[in-house]
Structures are given as structure tokens and as C-alpha cells.
Amino acid sequence: MSSILKGVAASNGIAIAKAYRLVEPNLSFDKKSIEDTAEEVTRFQQALSTSVSELEAIRDKAREDLGEDKAAIFEAHLLVLSDPELITPIEDKINNDQVNAEYALKETADMFVTMFEQMDNEYMKERAADIRDVTKRVLAHLLGVEISNPSMVTEEVIIIAEDLTPSDTAQLNRQFVKGFTTDIGGRTSHSAIMARSMEIPAVVGTKSITSSVENGDTVIVDGLNGEVHINPTQEVIEEYKSIHAKYEEQKAEWAKLVNEKTVSADDHHVELAANIGTPKDLDGVQNNGGEGVGLYRTEFLYMGRDELPTEEEQFDSYKKVLEGMKGKPVVVRTLDIGGDKELPYLNLPKEMNPFLGFRAIRLCLEEQEIFRTQLRALLRASTYGNLKIMFPMISNLNEFREAKAILEEEKKSLQESGVEVAEKIEVGIMVEIPSTAVMADIFAKEVDFFSVGTNDLIQYTMAADRMNERVSYLYQPYNPAILRLVKMVIDAAHKEGKWAGMCGEMAGDEIAIPILLGLGLDEFSMSATSILQARSQIRRLNKADMEKLAEEVLQLDTNEAVMEAVKKVISE
Ligand code: PEP
Ligand code: MG
């Protein structure tokens, strides 16, 4: 039976492939008493040996595709499975308490996990995480439940998931993942952002994709219209093949602008930069004619692993990006962890409202060693290109001053030990909290630049969780409330001779671009795949006309009214 689900168009393009479910398995079981304990021990040993062979295969594949450090995670899991200190007590429990293997395994593993987690030792805490992972795998085999192994995918697939965390996404093999679709999330959730930087079509927030699709079903992800077709008819497949071809043609047209400047019809230049998550995204920036990197989300360096990246590892990544951009501006945002981006190995307590919690600069100012390590890596890399440093989630001036002072301290101490640091590094902030937008005139005297993070600015201004699809209608980038805040930021920057950019998703939005051009935004930073389309649009717009349009829409009453007004002007 074919069916269609609606969701949020999160990343452009069309993908057609077989479904691959990446979902948490149901591992619930009952405690049972067992008479033939010898047989139960054998059943446990079989589940163990299946898990070992599976993990060996995953480790080898990870080594081949993803490198030694990803393979090391699975090596650690294999060690757990061969550790008599864990295995013997489980077998003893089955024999002595006459209980089923599932129960003996879970009870014993939980005891070790709790014990290790309470130790004040990073190494032991990581072992707790390993035991938890491995227990899941063995339990799944005991229960005969399928468990997904995304790194083992060897054919083209569409990933079906409840949500994709950035660390799940980082482990996906770009060669085989043609698209993805999720139950939850909106256009600015991090799964959507990752999809755009990986240039794969995605539809998020479908509410029920995981309960509608089985492994191997044929799925079409229509990232242009936010639709997912499940087991479509041949006719629909053909139709989509032709939409895909047309989209590719359109892209070829835009591609002609790859080496062109971004100037409006009346010759006003703006900078079109790219948002990246890893040095791997640089190819996309070059191929799409990015004039700089307007947002390097460094937190992805910290994710999908078991421990903090070292200063050296960070230095290598920053240097790669700076060198790769060959002197073009690179705005590196310091660690923005929290919200929907967790670092399990930091063992931070769960929060009721993670987006309003211990996030980004708040965490960095408290856990200063993490922050200082990153700043040192950045300062050392600064001589390899045009580095600008940006602090996320600044809500008041004290935070900015404190962060800047720490940066200055690290700079001084590096220089004193003879390390070369670039002469001039601009230091700016993200404006993503309304208090900071309102105070932009004061901030502008102290910062070198602003970059408006509309993904968060909109969620905080409208009080609407960016991850919650039930309130996604409140993601209203054209709401005059948002536009007025953006205007305040741009005007404040210009008054002090500073520049203002935008790195939230709004910067690449076809309806927002004419208004932002009119408001005088200097830098637009977006998913690399949106750059050429934006350049093509800006080249057709007249800045003087857009100034009038901006003035007019600031006086309108609703998001919809602004959208209509812009549509009318751009279709003329
Ligand atoms: C933003 O909030 O607009 C932004 C660019 O940062 P992130 O999406 O990573 O929170
Ligand atoms: Mg943000």
C-alpha cells in the first residue's frame, strides 16, 4: 500500500531509495525463573558470541570507512564482552538465582554501570557507557530483536528515525545515505542543519514515519515540498525522477554563478558565506561559491565520541578550515553545547528546559578548562588564515567581557611562551537572545561584529521550542517582532562602524533575503547549498527598492502579511 506523510522540508532535493530504520529497539522483558540453568547459560553464551562477531565486523568496517578513532569505540565494546569480571557474575547469577539470562545480564550490568558512574574518574565513566551499549546489543540478541548498525550500511538507503542526533548523523556513511526523514524536529533542529550541510534531502517532523515504514520499503523523500512517499506506485516514482531532473537543471543554472560576486542590481555588494560543521564541509563551500565561512559550528568536533577533543585535534581542524578558505573570512563559533546537542561524556545532569539551561557560553565560562583549550587551539591556528572568533548565546555584557578577558589571557600566555598569534582577530557575538538584540547599541561599542542567530532568536522571542513540531507554526521569521529586532542589531552595528551578519536559517530564506538586503545586512551565512540560489536572487534585486520594502513591512501586523508583501514585490 502506498501512502504519503507530510512533514517539514528540511533539506532540498529528491531522494528515492530503500528505507533503513535507525530506531531504539524495544528491549523490555520479564524476570523468569529457570529450571534448566545450563541451557540458559548456553543461550547467553550464544548471544554473546553473536554480539562479538557483529562487533568485530562493525569495528573492521569503521576502521576502513571512518578511521582508527571511531573503530576504537567498538574495540572497547569488544573488550567488555571478553571481560570475565562482567561475564562470570552473569553466569553465576543464572545458575545460583535460577533466573533468565536477560534478567541476570541487566541486573549485573546495571550494578557495574552505577558503580563506575559514581567514580570520580573519566576513564571509568566511559567504561560505564561502554557496558551500557554492549548490554543493549546482547539483550537484543537474547530477545531476538533487530538492532540497527548504521555504519554497516552498504547500499543506498533513506534513514528513518525518530530524531537524528548530531552524533548519529556524524556516523552515517555519506556515500550510502541518500536522504532521511524523522518523526520529530523542525527546519532549525540540528538534524535538519546537518542534512543541509551533508547536501542530502530531508523531511523532518513527520510525527509518524517510524511507525509507518519497515526496513526495505521504497521511500521517496521530497525535501522540496516536505513530503515522504512510502511504497509509491511506479507512476509516482517516474514523476519524482522527472522533478529530480528539473531540480538538477535549475542547480546547473545557479552553478554558473559560482565565481561571481554577490551584488544587487544597483551594485551593492554583500557577502554570502557558508555555515559548516566540520572541515569535510569545505568542499561544499568551494563548490557553491561561498565567500567565507560565516559560522563554523565547532561543537560537532566534540560529538560522536567518548571524550573531549584534545587541543592538538582541535588545532588541526581549525587550521584545515582556515587554510582551506585561503584568506577568506572564517567565523569560528566557540563551543555551543546543550539544547539538542548533548555531550554524554560530560555527565551533566538532565535539565527540565535544556534550551534555557546550562548551554554554550554559560557552560564555557563555568567549565573554563574546556573553553581555554578551545581558545588556545584557535589562537594557535589563527596565523593560517582570516580567523574571527564568535561567542554563542550571549545574554548580557558581563558574559561577553568575561569570555573576551579569558581569550586575552590565553593570547598573552601563548605569546609569552613564544607562540605566534595573528595580529588582529575580530571578536564578535551571536545575537540569539532578545535581551542582547535590545541592547545591541551598547554591545556594538565593544564587539567587532554581530551575527544574528535567528534559529534561537526566533525560538526565544516567540517562546516556541525549535524542536517541537506542534509549535513549529510559531517559527515566524517574517514576524515584524523579529524583523524589528534584526533592524536594531544592524543599525547598532553600523552606527559604531561594525558589520552585522546573520547565520540562522533565515539568512538563506527566499522571502527574508529581500528584507534583509533592504535592512542593510552585510553578511548572509547559510547552508552551502543555498548560496547560489541566494546569489541569483540578490543579483536580480534592487537595494534601493528593498530599503523601501523593508520600511514598509516593519509596519505590517503579522508574519503572513509580511510574506504576502514580499511575494508581491519579488514576483513583479
Ligand atoms: C542560531 O541559533 O540561529 C544558530 C545559527 O545557531 P544554532 O542553530 O547552532 O543554535
Ligand atoms: Mg543558536
Coordinates of C-alpha atoms and ligand atoms in Angstrom, one line a residue:
M1 CA 0.0 0.0 0.0
S2 CA 1.4 3.4 -0.9
S3 CA 0.9 6.3 1.4
I4 CA 2.1 9.9 1.9
L5 CA 3.3 11.6 5.0
K6 CA 3.7 15.4 5.4
G7 CA 6.5 17.0 7.3
V8 CA 8.9 19.9 7.3
A9 CA 11.0 20.4 4.2
A10 CA 14.4 20.4 5.9
S11 CA 16.9 20.0 3.1
N12 CA 16.3 20.5 -0.6
G13 CA 16.3 17.8 -3.2
I14 CA 14.6 14.4 -4.0
A15 CA 15.9 11.0 -2.9
I16 CA 14.5 7.6 -3.8
A17 CA 15.8 4.5 -2.0
K18 CA 15.1 1.7 0.4
A19 CA 14.2 2.5 4.0
Y20 CA 16.7 1.8 6.8
R21 CA 15.3 2.2 10.2
L22 CA 17.5 3.7 12.9
V23 CA 15.3 3.3 15.9
E24 CA 15.8 2.4 19.5
P25 CA 14.9 -1.3 19.8
N26 CA 12.2 -2.4 22.3
L27 CA 14.3 -4.3 24.9
S28 CA 11.7 -4.9 27.6
F29 CA 11.4 -8.3 29.2
D30 CA 10.1 -10.1 32.3
K31 CA 12.0 -11.7 35.0
K32 CA 11.5 -15.5 34.8
S33 CA 12.6 -18.4 36.9
I34 CA 14.6 -21.1 35.0
E35 CA 14.9 -24.8 35.7
D36 CA 17.5 -25.8 33.2
T37 CA 20.1 -23.2 34.0
A38 CA 22.8 -24.9 31.9
E39 CA 20.7 -24.4 28.8
E40 CA 20.1 -20.8 29.8
V41 CA 23.9 -20.2 30.2
T42 CA 24.4 -21.6 26.7
R43 CA 21.7 -19.3 25.4
F44 CA 23.5 -16.4 27.0
Q45 CA 26.9 -17.5 25.5
Q46 CA 25.3 -17.7 22.1
A47 CA 24.0 -14.2 22.3
L48 CA 27.5 -13.1 23.5
S49 CA 29.3 -14.8 20.6
T50 CA 26.8 -13.4 18.0
S51 CA 27.4 -9.9 19.5
V52 CA 31.2 -10.4 19.3
S53 CA 31.1 -11.4 15.6
E54 CA 28.8 -8.5 14.9
L55 CA 31.0 -6.0 16.7
E56 CA 34.2 -7.3 15.0
A57 CA 32.6 -6.7 11.6
I58 CA 31.4 -3.2 12.7
R59 CA 34.9 -2.4 14.0
D60 CA 36.6 -3.5 10.8
K61 CA 34.1 -1.5 8.7
A62 CA 34.5 1.5 10.9
R63 CA 38.3 1.3 10.6
E64 CA 38.0 1.2 6.8
D65 CA 35.4 4.0 6.4
L66 CA 35.7 6.2 9.4
G67 CA 39.3 5.8 10.7
E68 CA 41.0 4.4 13.7
D69 CA 39.4 6.6 16.4
K70 CA 35.8 5.6 15.5
A71 CA 37.0 1.9 15.3
A72 CA 38.4 2.3 18.9
I73 CA 34.9 2.7 20.3
F74 CA 34.0 -0.8 19.1
E75 CA 37.3 -2.2 20.2
A76 CA 36.4 -1.0 23.7
H77 CA 33.0 -2.7 23.4
L78 CA 34.7 -6.0 22.4
L79 CA 36.9 -5.8 25.5
V80 CA 33.8 -5.5 27.7
L81 CA 32.4 -8.7 26.1
S82 CA 35.5 -10.7 26.9
D83 CA 35.9 -9.4 30.5
P84 CA 35.4 -12.3 32.9
E85 CA 34.7 -9.8 35.7
L86 CA 31.4 -9.0 34.0
I87 CA 30.6 -12.3 32.3
T88 CA 31.2 -14.7 35.2
P89 CA 28.9 -12.9 37.6
I90 CA 26.1 -13.0 35.0
E91 CA 26.6 -16.8 34.5
D92 CA 26.7 -17.2 38.3
K93 CA 23.5 -15.3 38.7
I94 CA 21.7 -17.5 36.2
N95 CA 22.9 -20.6 38.0
N96 CA 22.5 -19.5 41.6
D97 CA 19.4 -17.5 41.4
Q98 CA 17.8 -19.6 38.6
V99 CA 16.8 -16.5 36.6
N100 CA 16.6 -15.9 32.9
A101 CA 19.7 -14.6 31.0
E102 CA 18.0 -11.2 30.2
Y103 CA 17.4 -10.5 33.9
A104 CA 20.9 -11.7 35.0
L105 CA 22.6 -9.6 32.3
K106 CA 20.6 -6.5 33.0
E107 CA 20.9 -6.7 36.8
T108 CA 24.7 -7.3 36.7
A109 CA 25.4 -4.7 34.0
D110 CA 23.3 -2.1 35.8
M111 CA 25.3 -2.7 39.0
F112 CA 28.6 -2.1 37.2
V113 CA 27.3 0.9 35.4
T114 CA 26.1 2.6 38.6
M115 CA 29.4 1.7 40.3
F116 CA 31.5 3.1 37.5
E117 CA 29.4 6.2 37.0
Q118 CA 29.8 7.2 40.6
M119 CA 33.6 7.1 40.4
D120 CA 35.4 10.4 40.0
N121 CA 37.4 9.1 37.1
E122 CA 36.7 9.9 33.5
Y123 CA 38.1 6.6 32.3
M124 CA 35.7 4.6 34.5
K125 CA 32.8 6.7 33.5
E126 CA 33.5 5.9 29.8
R127 CA 33.6 2.2 30.7
A128 CA 30.1 2.6 32.2
A129 CA 28.9 4.0 28.8
D130 CA 30.6 1.0 27.0
I131 CA 28.9 -1.5 29.3
R132 CA 25.5 0.2 28.7
D133 CA 25.9 0.0 24.9
V134 CA 27.1 -3.6 24.9
T135 CA 24.4 -4.7 27.2
K136 CA 21.8 -3.4 24.7
R137 CA 23.4 -5.4 21.9
V138 CA 23.5 -8.7 23.9
L139 CA 19.9 -8.1 25.2
A140 CA 18.7 -7.6 21.7
H141 CA 20.2 -10.9 20.6
L142 CA 18.7 -12.7 23.6
L143 CA 15.3 -11.2 22.8
G144 CA 15.6 -11.7 19.0
V145 CA 15.0 -8.0 18.4
E146 CA 16.7 -6.3 15.5
I147 CA 19.3 -3.7 16.3
S148 CA 20.4 -1.1 13.8
N149 CA 24.1 -0.8 12.8
P150 CA 24.2 2.3 10.6
S151 CA 27.9 2.1 9.9
M152 CA 27.3 -1.3 8.3
V153 CA 25.1 0.0 5.5
T154 CA 26.4 -1.0 2.2
E155 CA 23.7 0.1 -0.2
E156 CA 21.8 3.3 -0.9
V157 CA 19.3 4.0 1.8
I158 CA 17.0 6.5 3.3
I159 CA 17.4 6.7 7.1
I160 CA 14.1 6.5 9.1
A161 CA 14.5 7.8 12.7
E162 CA 12.5 9.3 15.5
D163 CA 15.2 12.0 15.6
L164 CA 18.8 12.0 14.4
T165 CA 21.2 13.4 16.9
P166 CA 24.3 15.2 15.5
S167 CA 26.4 12.2 16.7
D168 CA 24.1 9.7 14.9
T169 CA 24.4 11.9 11.8
A170 CA 28.2 12.1 12.1
Q171 CA 28.4 8.3 11.9
L172 CA 26.4 8.0 8.8
N173 CA 28.2 7.0 5.7
R174 CA 27.7 9.8 3.2
Q175 CA 28.2 7.5 0.3
F176 CA 25.1 5.4 1.0
V177 CA 22.8 7.7 2.9
K178 CA 20.6 9.3 0.2
G179 CA 18.2 11.1 2.4
F180 CA 16.5 11.0 5.8
T181 CA 13.2 11.5 7.4
T182 CA 12.3 11.8 11.1
D183 CA 9.3 11.9 13.4
I184 CA 10.3 15.0 15.3
G185 CA 12.2 18.2 14.6
G186 CA 11.7 21.4 12.6
R187 CA 13.6 23.4 10.0
T188 CA 16.2 24.6 12.5
S189 CA 16.7 21.4 14.5
H190 CA 20.2 20.2 14.3
S191 CA 19.3 17.1 12.3
A192 CA 17.9 19.4 9.6
I193 CA 21.0 21.6 9.7
M194 CA 23.3 18.6 9.3
A195 CA 21.2 17.3 6.4
R196 CA 21.8 20.6 4.6
S197 CA 25.5 20.6 5.3
M198 CA 25.7 17.0 4.0
E199 CA 23.7 18.1 1.0
I200 CA 21.1 15.3 1.4
P201 CA 17.4 15.8 1.0
A202 CA 15.5 15.5 4.3
V203 CA 12.0 15.8 5.7
V204 CA 11.7 16.1 9.4
G205 CA 8.8 16.3 11.9
T206 CA 6.5 13.8 10.1
K207 CA 5.2 12.7 13.5
S208 CA 4.8 9.1 12.5
I209 CA 7.4 7.9 10.0
T210 CA 8.9 5.3 12.3
S211 CA 5.6 3.7 12.8
S212 CA 4.7 3.8 9.0
V213 CA 7.8 2.3 7.4
E214 CA 9.5 -1.1 7.6
N215 CA 13.1 -1.8 6.6
G216 CA 13.3 -2.3 2.9
D217 CA 10.2 -0.3 1.9
T218 CA 10.7 2.1 -1.0
V219 CA 10.7 5.7 0.1
I220 CA 10.7 9.0 -1.7
V221 CA 12.0 12.0 0.4
D222 CA 10.7 15.1 -1.2
G223 CA 12.8 17.7 0.5
L224 CA 11.4 20.5 -1.7
N225 CA 7.8 20.1 -0.6
G226 CA 8.2 18.3 2.8
E227 CA 6.5 15.1 1.7
V228 CA 7.5 11.4 2.2
H229 CA 6.0 8.8 -0.1
I230 CA 6.0 5.3 1.2
N231 CA 6.0 2.4 -1.3
P232 CA 4.9 4.7 -4.2
T233 CA 3.5 3.4 -7.5
Q234 CA 5.8 3.2 -10.5
E235 CA 4.0 6.2 -11.9
V236 CA 4.8 8.4 -8.8
I237 CA 8.4 7.2 -8.9
E238 CA 8.7 8.3 -12.6
E239 CA 7.1 11.6 -11.7
Y240 CA 9.7 12.2 -9.0
K241 CA 12.5 11.2 -11.2
S242 CA 11.5 14.0 -13.6
I243 CA 11.1 16.5 -10.7
H244 CA 14.6 15.5 -9.6
A245 CA 16.0 16.0 -13.1
K246 CA 14.3 19.5 -13.3
Y247 CA 15.8 20.4 -9.9
E248 CA 19.2 19.3 -11.1
E249 CA 18.8 21.5 -14.2
Q250 CA 17.9 24.5 -12.0
K251 CA 21.0 23.8 -9.9
A252 CA 23.2 23.8 -13.1
E253 CA 21.8 27.2 -14.0
W254 CA 22.7 28.6 -10.5
A255 CA 26.1 26.9 -10.7
K256 CA 27.1 29.4 -13.4
L257 CA 27.3 32.0 -10.7
V258 CA 29.9 30.1 -8.6
N259 CA 32.7 32.6 -9.3
E260 CA 30.6 35.7 -9.5
K261 CA 30.4 38.4 -6.8
T262 CA 27.2 38.9 -4.9
V263 CA 26.0 42.3 -6.0
S264 CA 22.5 43.6 -6.2
A265 CA 21.1 45.0 -9.5
D266 CA 22.2 48.5 -8.3
D267 CA 25.7 47.3 -7.5
H268 CA 25.6 46.9 -3.7
H269 CA 27.9 44.1 -2.5
V270 CA 27.0 41.7 0.3
E271 CA 28.9 38.7 1.4
L272 CA 27.4 35.2 1.1
A273 CA 29.1 32.9 3.5
A274 CA 28.5 29.2 4.5
N275 CA 27.6 27.5 7.7
I276 CA 29.8 24.5 8.3
G277 CA 30.0 21.7 10.9
T278 CA 33.3 20.1 10.1
P279 CA 36.3 20.6 7.8
K280 CA 34.7 18.0 5.5
D281 CA 32.1 20.6 4.6
L282 CA 34.7 22.8 2.9
D283 CA 34.2 21.1 -0.5
G284 CA 30.6 22.2 -0.4
V285 CA 31.6 25.7 0.4
Q286 CA 34.0 25.8 -2.6
N287 CA 31.6 24.1 -5.0
N288 CA 28.9 26.6 -4.1
G289 CA 31.0 29.7 -4.3
G290 CA 31.0 30.6 -0.6
E291 CA 32.7 33.9 0.0
G292 CA 33.7 32.9 3.5
V293 CA 32.6 30.7 6.4
G294 CA 30.1 32.7 8.5
L295 CA 29.5 30.0 11.1
Y296 CA 31.7 27.1 11.9
R297 CA 29.7 25.1 14.5
T298 CA 32.7 23.6 16.4
E299 CA 30.5 21.5 18.7
F300 CA 30.4 18.8 16.1
L301 CA 34.1 18.2 16.8
Y302 CA 33.1 17.3 20.4
M303 CA 30.3 14.9 19.4
G304 CA 30.0 11.3 18.3
R305 CA 33.0 10.4 20.5
D306 CA 33.7 9.4 24.1
E307 CA 35.9 12.2 25.4
L308 CA 36.8 15.8 24.8
P309 CA 38.9 16.5 21.7
T310 CA 42.5 17.5 22.6
E311 CA 44.0 20.9 21.8
E312 CA 46.0 19.3 19.0
E313 CA 42.9 17.7 17.4
Q314 CA 41.1 21.0 17.5
F315 CA 44.1 22.9 16.2
D316 CA 44.3 20.5 13.2
S317 CA 40.6 21.0 12.3
Y318 CA 40.8 24.8 12.7
K319 CA 44.0 25.0 10.7
K320 CA 42.4 22.9 7.9
V321 CA 39.4 25.2 7.7
L322 CA 41.5 28.4 7.8
E323 CA 43.9 27.1 5.2
G324 CA 41.1 25.7 3.0
M325 CA 39.4 29.1 2.9
K326 CA 42.6 30.7 1.6
G327 CA 42.4 34.0 3.5
K328 CA 38.7 34.4 3.1
P329 CA 36.9 35.2 6.4
V330 CA 36.2 32.2 8.7
V331 CA 33.9 32.9 11.7
V332 CA 34.5 30.2 14.3
R333 CA 31.9 29.9 17.0
T334 CA 33.2 28.6 20.3
L335 CA 31.5 25.5 21.8
D336 CA 27.7 25.7 21.8
I337 CA 26.8 22.5 23.6
G338 CA 23.4 21.9 25.3
G339 CA 19.9 22.3 24.0
D340 CA 19.5 19.4 21.5
K341 CA 23.3 18.9 21.3
E342 CA 24.4 16.8 24.2
L343 CA 27.8 15.5 25.2
P344 CA 27.0 12.4 27.2
Y345 CA 30.6 12.1 28.4
L346 CA 30.4 15.4 30.3
N347 CA 27.8 13.7 32.5
L348 CA 25.8 16.8 33.0
P349 CA 22.5 16.5 34.9
K350 CA 19.3 16.3 32.8
E351 CA 17.5 19.6 32.7
M352 CA 13.8 20.4 32.5
N353 CA 14.4 23.1 29.8
P354 CA 17.7 22.3 28.1
F355 CA 17.3 25.2 25.6
L356 CA 17.0 27.6 28.6
G357 CA 19.6 25.8 30.6
F358 CA 23.3 25.3 31.0
R359 CA 24.3 25.9 27.4
A360 CA 27.0 27.3 25.2
I361 CA 28.9 30.3 26.8
R362 CA 27.3 29.5 30.2
L363 CA 28.9 26.1 30.3
C364 CA 32.2 27.5 28.9
L365 CA 32.5 30.2 31.5
E366 CA 32.0 27.6 34.2
E367 CA 34.0 24.7 32.8
Q368 CA 36.9 27.0 31.9
E369 CA 39.4 24.3 31.1
I370 CA 37.2 23.2 28.2
F371 CA 36.9 26.8 27.0
R372 CA 40.5 27.7 27.4
T373 CA 41.7 24.6 25.5
Q374 CA 39.5 25.6 22.6
L375 CA 40.7 29.2 22.6
R376 CA 44.3 28.1 22.6
A377 CA 43.7 25.8 19.7
L378 CA 42.0 28.7 17.8
L379 CA 44.7 31.3 18.7
R380 CA 47.4 28.9 17.5
A381 CA 45.6 28.3 14.3
S382 CA 44.9 32.0 13.7
T383 CA 48.1 32.5 11.6
Y384 CA 46.8 30.2 8.9
G385 CA 44.0 32.4 7.6
N386 CA 41.5 35.1 8.4
L387 CA 40.0 34.0 11.7
K388 CA 37.2 35.7 13.5
I389 CA 36.0 34.3 16.9
M390 CA 32.4 34.4 17.9
F391 CA 30.8 33.6 21.3
P392 CA 27.3 31.9 21.2
M393 CA 24.3 32.6 23.4
I394 CA 25.5 35.9 24.9
S395 CA 22.7 37.3 27.0
N396 CA 24.4 40.2 28.8
L397 CA 27.6 42.2 28.6
N398 CA 29.3 40.6 31.5
E399 CA 29.4 37.3 29.7
F400 CA 31.0 38.9 26.7
R401 CA 33.5 40.7 28.8
E402 CA 34.4 37.6 30.8
A403 CA 34.8 35.5 27.6
K404 CA 36.9 38.2 25.9
A405 CA 39.1 38.5 29.0
I406 CA 39.8 34.8 29.1
L407 CA 40.6 34.9 25.4
E408 CA 43.1 37.8 26.0
E409 CA 44.7 35.9 28.9
E410 CA 45.2 32.8 26.7
K411 CA 46.6 35.0 23.9
K412 CA 49.1 36.7 26.3
S413 CA 50.2 33.5 27.8
L414 CA 50.8 31.9 24.3
Q415 CA 52.7 34.9 23.2
E416 CA 54.8 34.9 26.3
S417 CA 55.8 31.3 25.6
G418 CA 56.8 32.3 22.1
V419 CA 53.8 31.1 20.1
E420 CA 52.8 33.2 17.2
V421 CA 49.2 34.5 17.1
A422 CA 47.6 36.6 14.4
E423 CA 47.9 40.3 14.9
K424 CA 44.2 41.2 14.6
I425 CA 41.5 38.7 15.3
E426 CA 38.0 40.1 15.3
V427 CA 35.9 39.0 18.2
G428 CA 32.1 39.1 17.9
I429 CA 28.9 37.6 19.3
M430 CA 25.9 35.7 18.2
V431 CA 22.7 37.7 18.8
E432 CA 20.2 34.9 19.5
I433 CA 18.7 36.1 22.8
P434 CA 16.3 39.0 22.7
S435 CA 18.0 40.8 25.6
T436 CA 21.1 41.1 23.5
A437 CA 19.3 42.4 20.4
V438 CA 17.6 45.0 22.6
M439 CA 21.0 46.1 24.0
A440 CA 22.8 45.9 20.6
D441 CA 23.7 49.6 20.7
I442 CA 25.6 49.1 23.9
F443 CA 27.2 45.9 22.8
A444 CA 28.2 47.5 19.5
K445 CA 30.8 49.7 21.3
E446 CA 32.7 46.6 22.5
V447 CA 32.2 43.8 19.9
D448 CA 33.8 43.7 16.5
F449 CA 30.8 42.2 14.8
F450 CA 27.3 40.7 15.3
S451 CA 25.9 37.6 13.7
V452 CA 22.2 37.1 14.3
G453 CA 21.3 33.5 15.2
T454 CA 17.7 33.5 14.1
N455 CA 17.1 29.9 14.9
D456 CA 17.4 30.6 18.5
L457 CA 16.4 34.3 18.4
I458 CA 13.0 33.2 17.0
Q459 CA 12.5 30.4 19.5
Y460 CA 13.3 32.7 22.4
T461 CA 11.3 35.7 21.1
M462 CA 8.2 33.7 20.2
A463 CA 8.7 31.3 23.2
A464 CA 8.5 28.3 20.9
D465 CA 10.8 25.3 21.2
R466 CA 12.6 24.8 17.9
M467 CA 12.4 21.0 18.3
N468 CA 8.7 20.8 18.9
E469 CA 6.7 20.3 15.7
R470 CA 3.5 21.2 17.5
V471 CA 4.6 24.8 17.9
S472 CA 6.6 25.0 14.7
Y473 CA 4.0 27.4 13.3
L474 CA 5.5 29.9 15.7
Y475 CA 8.8 29.8 13.8
Q476 CA 7.9 33.1 12.2
P477 CA 11.0 34.7 10.6
Y478 CA 8.9 37.4 9.0
N479 CA 7.0 38.4 12.1
P480 CA 7.6 42.2 12.4
A481 CA 8.7 41.5 16.0
I482 CA 11.7 39.5 14.7
L483 CA 12.3 42.0 11.8
R484 CA 12.4 44.9 14.3
L485 CA 15.0 43.1 16.5
V486 CA 17.1 42.4 13.4
K487 CA 16.9 46.0 12.4
M488 CA 18.0 47.1 15.8
V489 CA 21.1 44.9 15.6
I490 CA 22.1 46.0 12.1
D491 CA 21.6 49.7 12.8
A492 CA 23.5 49.5 16.1
A493 CA 26.5 47.8 14.3
H494 CA 26.6 50.4 11.6
K495 CA 26.4 53.3 14.0
E496 CA 29.7 52.1 15.5
G497 CA 31.3 51.2 12.2
K498 CA 30.9 47.4 12.7
W499 CA 29.5 44.8 10.5
A500 CA 26.4 42.7 11.0
G501 CA 25.8 39.3 9.7
M502 CA 23.2 36.6 10.1
C503 CA 23.9 32.9 10.4
G504 CA 20.5 31.5 11.3
E505 CA 18.5 29.7 8.7
M506 CA 16.6 32.9 7.9
A507 CA 19.7 34.3 6.1
G508 CA 19.1 31.8 3.2
D509 CA 15.3 32.2 3.1
E510 CA 14.0 33.5 -0.2
I511 CA 11.3 35.7 1.4
A512 CA 13.6 37.0 4.1
I513 CA 16.5 37.9 1.8
P514 CA 14.9 41.0 0.1
I515 CA 14.0 42.4 3.5
L516 CA 17.5 41.7 4.9
L517 CA 19.1 43.3 1.9
G518 CA 16.9 46.3 2.5
L519 CA 17.8 46.5 6.2
G520 CA 21.4 46.6 5.2
L521 CA 22.7 43.2 6.4
D522 CA 26.3 42.9 5.4
E523 CA 26.9 39.2 5.6
F524 CA 24.5 36.3 4.9
S525 CA 25.6 32.9 6.2
M526 CA 23.7 29.9 5.2
S527 CA 23.9 26.2 4.3
A528 CA 26.3 26.0 1.4
T529 CA 23.6 24.5 -0.8
S530 CA 21.5 27.7 -0.5
I531 CA 24.3 30.1 -1.6
L532 CA 24.0 30.0 -5.4
Q533 CA 20.2 30.4 -5.3
A534 CA 20.6 33.3 -2.9
R535 CA 23.2 34.9 -5.2
S536 CA 21.0 34.5 -8.2
Q537 CA 18.1 36.2 -6.3
I538 CA 20.2 39.1 -4.9
R539 CA 21.6 39.9 -8.4
R540 CA 18.0 40.5 -9.5
L541 CA 17.1 42.7 -6.6
N542 CA 17.5 46.5 -6.3
K543 CA 18.8 47.5 -2.9
A544 CA 17.1 50.9 -3.0
D545 CA 13.7 49.3 -3.7
M546 CA 14.4 46.7 -0.9
E547 CA 15.0 49.5 1.5
K548 CA 11.5 50.8 0.8
L549 CA 10.1 47.3 1.1
A550 CA 11.8 46.8 4.5
E551 CA 10.5 50.1 5.8
E552 CA 7.0 49.1 4.8
V553 CA 7.0 45.6 6.1
L554 CA 8.3 46.7 9.5
Q555 CA 4.9 48.5 9.9
L556 CA 2.8 45.4 9.0
D557 CA 1.0 43.4 11.6
T558 CA 1.7 39.7 11.0
N559 CA 4.2 37.1 9.6
E560 CA 1.7 36.3 6.9
A561 CA 1.1 40.0 5.9
V562 CA 4.9 40.4 5.5
M563 CA 5.2 37.2 3.5
E564 CA 2.4 38.4 1.1
A565 CA 4.0 41.9 0.7
V566 CA 7.4 40.4 -0.2
K567 CA 5.9 37.9 -2.6
K568 CA 4.1 40.6 -4.4
V569 CA 7.3 42.6 -4.8
I570 CA 9.5 39.7 -5.9
S571 CA 7.1 38.4 -8.4
E572 CA 6.8 41.8 -10.1
Ligands
PEP1 C1 21.1 30.1 15.5 O1 20.6 29.9 16.7 O2 20.5 30.7 14.6 C2 22.3 29.5 15.1 C3 22.9 29.8 14.0 O3 22.9 28.6 16.0 P1 22.4 27.1 16.2 O4 21.4 26.8 15.1 O5 23.6 26.2 16.1 O6 21.9 27.1 17.5
MG2 MG 21.9 29.1 18.2

